[in-house]
CSV table of C-alpha atoms in Angstrom, one decimal:
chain,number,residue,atom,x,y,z
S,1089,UNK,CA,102.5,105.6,88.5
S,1090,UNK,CA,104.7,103.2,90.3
S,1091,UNK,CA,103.6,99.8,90.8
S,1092,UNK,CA,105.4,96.5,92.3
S,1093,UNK,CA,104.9,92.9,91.3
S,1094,UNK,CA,106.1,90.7,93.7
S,1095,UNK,CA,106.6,86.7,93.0
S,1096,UNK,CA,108.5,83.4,94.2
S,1097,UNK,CA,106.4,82.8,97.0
S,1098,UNK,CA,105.3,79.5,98.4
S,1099,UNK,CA,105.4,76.3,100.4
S,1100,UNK,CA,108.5,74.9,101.7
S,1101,UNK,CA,110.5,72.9,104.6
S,1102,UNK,CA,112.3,74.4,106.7
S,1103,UNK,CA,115.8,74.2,106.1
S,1104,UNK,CA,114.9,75.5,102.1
S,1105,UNK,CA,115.5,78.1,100.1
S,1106,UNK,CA,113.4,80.5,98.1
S,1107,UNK,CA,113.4,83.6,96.1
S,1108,UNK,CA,111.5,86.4,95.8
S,1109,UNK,CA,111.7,88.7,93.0
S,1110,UNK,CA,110.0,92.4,92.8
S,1111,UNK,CA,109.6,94.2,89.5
S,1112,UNK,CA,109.1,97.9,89.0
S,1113,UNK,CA,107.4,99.8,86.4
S,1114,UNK,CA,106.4,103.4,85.5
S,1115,UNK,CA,109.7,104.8,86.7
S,1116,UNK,CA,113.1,104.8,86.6
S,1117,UNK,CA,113.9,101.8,88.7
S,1118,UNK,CA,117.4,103.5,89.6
S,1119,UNK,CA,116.1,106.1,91.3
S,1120,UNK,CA,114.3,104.3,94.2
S,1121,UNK,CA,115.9,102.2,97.2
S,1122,UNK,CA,114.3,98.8,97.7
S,1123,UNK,CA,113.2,97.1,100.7
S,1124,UNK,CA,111.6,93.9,101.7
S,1125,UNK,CA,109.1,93.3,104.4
S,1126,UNK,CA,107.2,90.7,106.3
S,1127,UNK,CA,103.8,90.3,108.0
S,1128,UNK,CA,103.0,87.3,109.8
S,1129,UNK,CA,99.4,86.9,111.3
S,1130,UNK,CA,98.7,88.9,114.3
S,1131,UNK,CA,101.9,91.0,113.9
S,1132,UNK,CA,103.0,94.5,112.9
S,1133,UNK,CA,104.7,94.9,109.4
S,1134,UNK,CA,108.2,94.3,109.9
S,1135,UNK,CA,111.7,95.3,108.2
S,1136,UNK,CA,113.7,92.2,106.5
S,1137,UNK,CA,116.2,94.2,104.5
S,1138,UNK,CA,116.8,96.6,102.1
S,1139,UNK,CA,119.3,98.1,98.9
S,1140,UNK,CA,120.2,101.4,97.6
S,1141,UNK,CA,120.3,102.6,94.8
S,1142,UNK,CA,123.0,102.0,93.1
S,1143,UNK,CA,122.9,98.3,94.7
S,1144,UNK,CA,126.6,99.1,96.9
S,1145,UNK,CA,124.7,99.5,100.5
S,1146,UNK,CA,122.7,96.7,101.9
S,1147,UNK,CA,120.8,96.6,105.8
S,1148,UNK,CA,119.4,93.2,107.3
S,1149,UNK,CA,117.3,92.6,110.0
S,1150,UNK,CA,119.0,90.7,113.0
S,1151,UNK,CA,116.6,87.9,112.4
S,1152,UNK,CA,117.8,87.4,108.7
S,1153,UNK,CA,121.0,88.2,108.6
S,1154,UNK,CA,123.2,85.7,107.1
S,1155,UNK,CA,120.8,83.3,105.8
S,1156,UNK,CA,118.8,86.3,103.5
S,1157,UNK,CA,120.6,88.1,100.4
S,1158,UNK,CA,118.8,91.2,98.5
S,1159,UNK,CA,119.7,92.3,95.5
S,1160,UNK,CA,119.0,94.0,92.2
S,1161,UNK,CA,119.1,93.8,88.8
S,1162,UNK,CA,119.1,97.5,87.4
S,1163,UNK,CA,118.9,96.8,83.6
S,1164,UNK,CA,115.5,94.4,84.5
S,1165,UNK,CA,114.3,96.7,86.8
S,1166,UNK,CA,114.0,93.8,89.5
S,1167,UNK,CA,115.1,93.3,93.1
S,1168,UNK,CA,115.9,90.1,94.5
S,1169,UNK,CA,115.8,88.5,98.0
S,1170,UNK,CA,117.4,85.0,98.4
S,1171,UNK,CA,116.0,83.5,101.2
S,1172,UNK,CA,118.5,80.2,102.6
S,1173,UNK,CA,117.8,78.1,105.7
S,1174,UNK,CA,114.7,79.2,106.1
S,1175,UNK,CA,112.4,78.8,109.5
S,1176,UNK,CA,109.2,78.5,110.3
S,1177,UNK,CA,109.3,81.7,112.2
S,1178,UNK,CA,109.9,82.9,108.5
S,1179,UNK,CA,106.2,82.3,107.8
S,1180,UNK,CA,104.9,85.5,106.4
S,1181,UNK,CA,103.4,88.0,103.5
S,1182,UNK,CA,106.5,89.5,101.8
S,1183,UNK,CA,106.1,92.7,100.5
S,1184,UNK,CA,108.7,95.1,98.6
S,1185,UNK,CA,108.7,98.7,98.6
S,1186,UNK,CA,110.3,101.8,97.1
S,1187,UNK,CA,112.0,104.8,98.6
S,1188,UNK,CA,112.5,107.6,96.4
S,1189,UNK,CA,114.4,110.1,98.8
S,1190,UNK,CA,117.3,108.0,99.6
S,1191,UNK,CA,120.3,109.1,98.9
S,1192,UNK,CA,122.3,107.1,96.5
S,1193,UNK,CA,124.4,104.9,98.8
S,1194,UNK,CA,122.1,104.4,101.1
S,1195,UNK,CA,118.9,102.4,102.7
S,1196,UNK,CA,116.2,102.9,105.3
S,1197,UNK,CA,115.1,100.5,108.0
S,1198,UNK,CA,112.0,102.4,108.3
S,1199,UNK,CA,108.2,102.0,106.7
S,1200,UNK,CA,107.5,105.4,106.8
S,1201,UNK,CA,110.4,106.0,104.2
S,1202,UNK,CA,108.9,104.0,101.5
S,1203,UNK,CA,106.4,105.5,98.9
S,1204,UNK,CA,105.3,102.8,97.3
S,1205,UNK,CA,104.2,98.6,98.1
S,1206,UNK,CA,104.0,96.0,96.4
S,1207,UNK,CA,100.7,93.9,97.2
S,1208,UNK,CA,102.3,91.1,98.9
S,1209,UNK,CA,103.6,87.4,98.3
S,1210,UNK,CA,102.9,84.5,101.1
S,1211,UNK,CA,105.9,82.3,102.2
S,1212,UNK,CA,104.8,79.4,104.5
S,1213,UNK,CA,107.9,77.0,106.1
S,1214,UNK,CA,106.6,74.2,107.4
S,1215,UNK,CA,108.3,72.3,110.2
């Protein structure tokens, strides 16, 4: 069975940085796109970005784009999202999530791709 661990939440200022890291275990990591999401209070689950397989193809939200890097580590079974000038608009529950039916080279914006989810890691940016 699949699970995700996600960590590097936190507190910090606007303007910082942080980054969250996702590991997978009880498959090949390989096989699955990744994605990160969000959830602030009061608002639907949202897409942030996301990686193929293989780590060549990348998609960003609008919102993110630019300041946010995903990435992945294939030999630690990790994915990465560096997360640069951050806002407080930025304040949410990250989660990451795997897609098994991508094809190698390439990523889905939507939730109802992903088969498995990570339990969530809280990112507060204060003003």
């Amino acid at each position: 069975q699949v699970q995700l661990v996600e960590s590097g939440g936190g507190l910090v200022q606007a303007g910082g940085s942080l980054r969250l890291s996702c590991a997978l275990s009880g498959r090949t990591f390989s096989t699955y796109a990744m994605g990160w999401f969000r959830q602030a209070p009061g608002k639907e689950r949202e897409f942030v970005a996301a990686i193929s397989r293989t780590g060549v193809s990348t998609n960003y939200a609008d919102s993110v784009k630019g300041r946010f890097t995903i990435s992945r580590d294939n030999a630690k079974n990790t994915v990465y999202l560096q997360m640069n000038s951050l806002k407080p608009e930025d304040t949410a529950v990250y989660y990451c999530a795997a897609d098994y039916r991508s094809l190698s080279y390439t990523t889905t914006r939507a939730l109802k791709d992903y088969d498995y989810w990570g339990q969530g890691t809280q990112v507060t940016v204060s003003s």
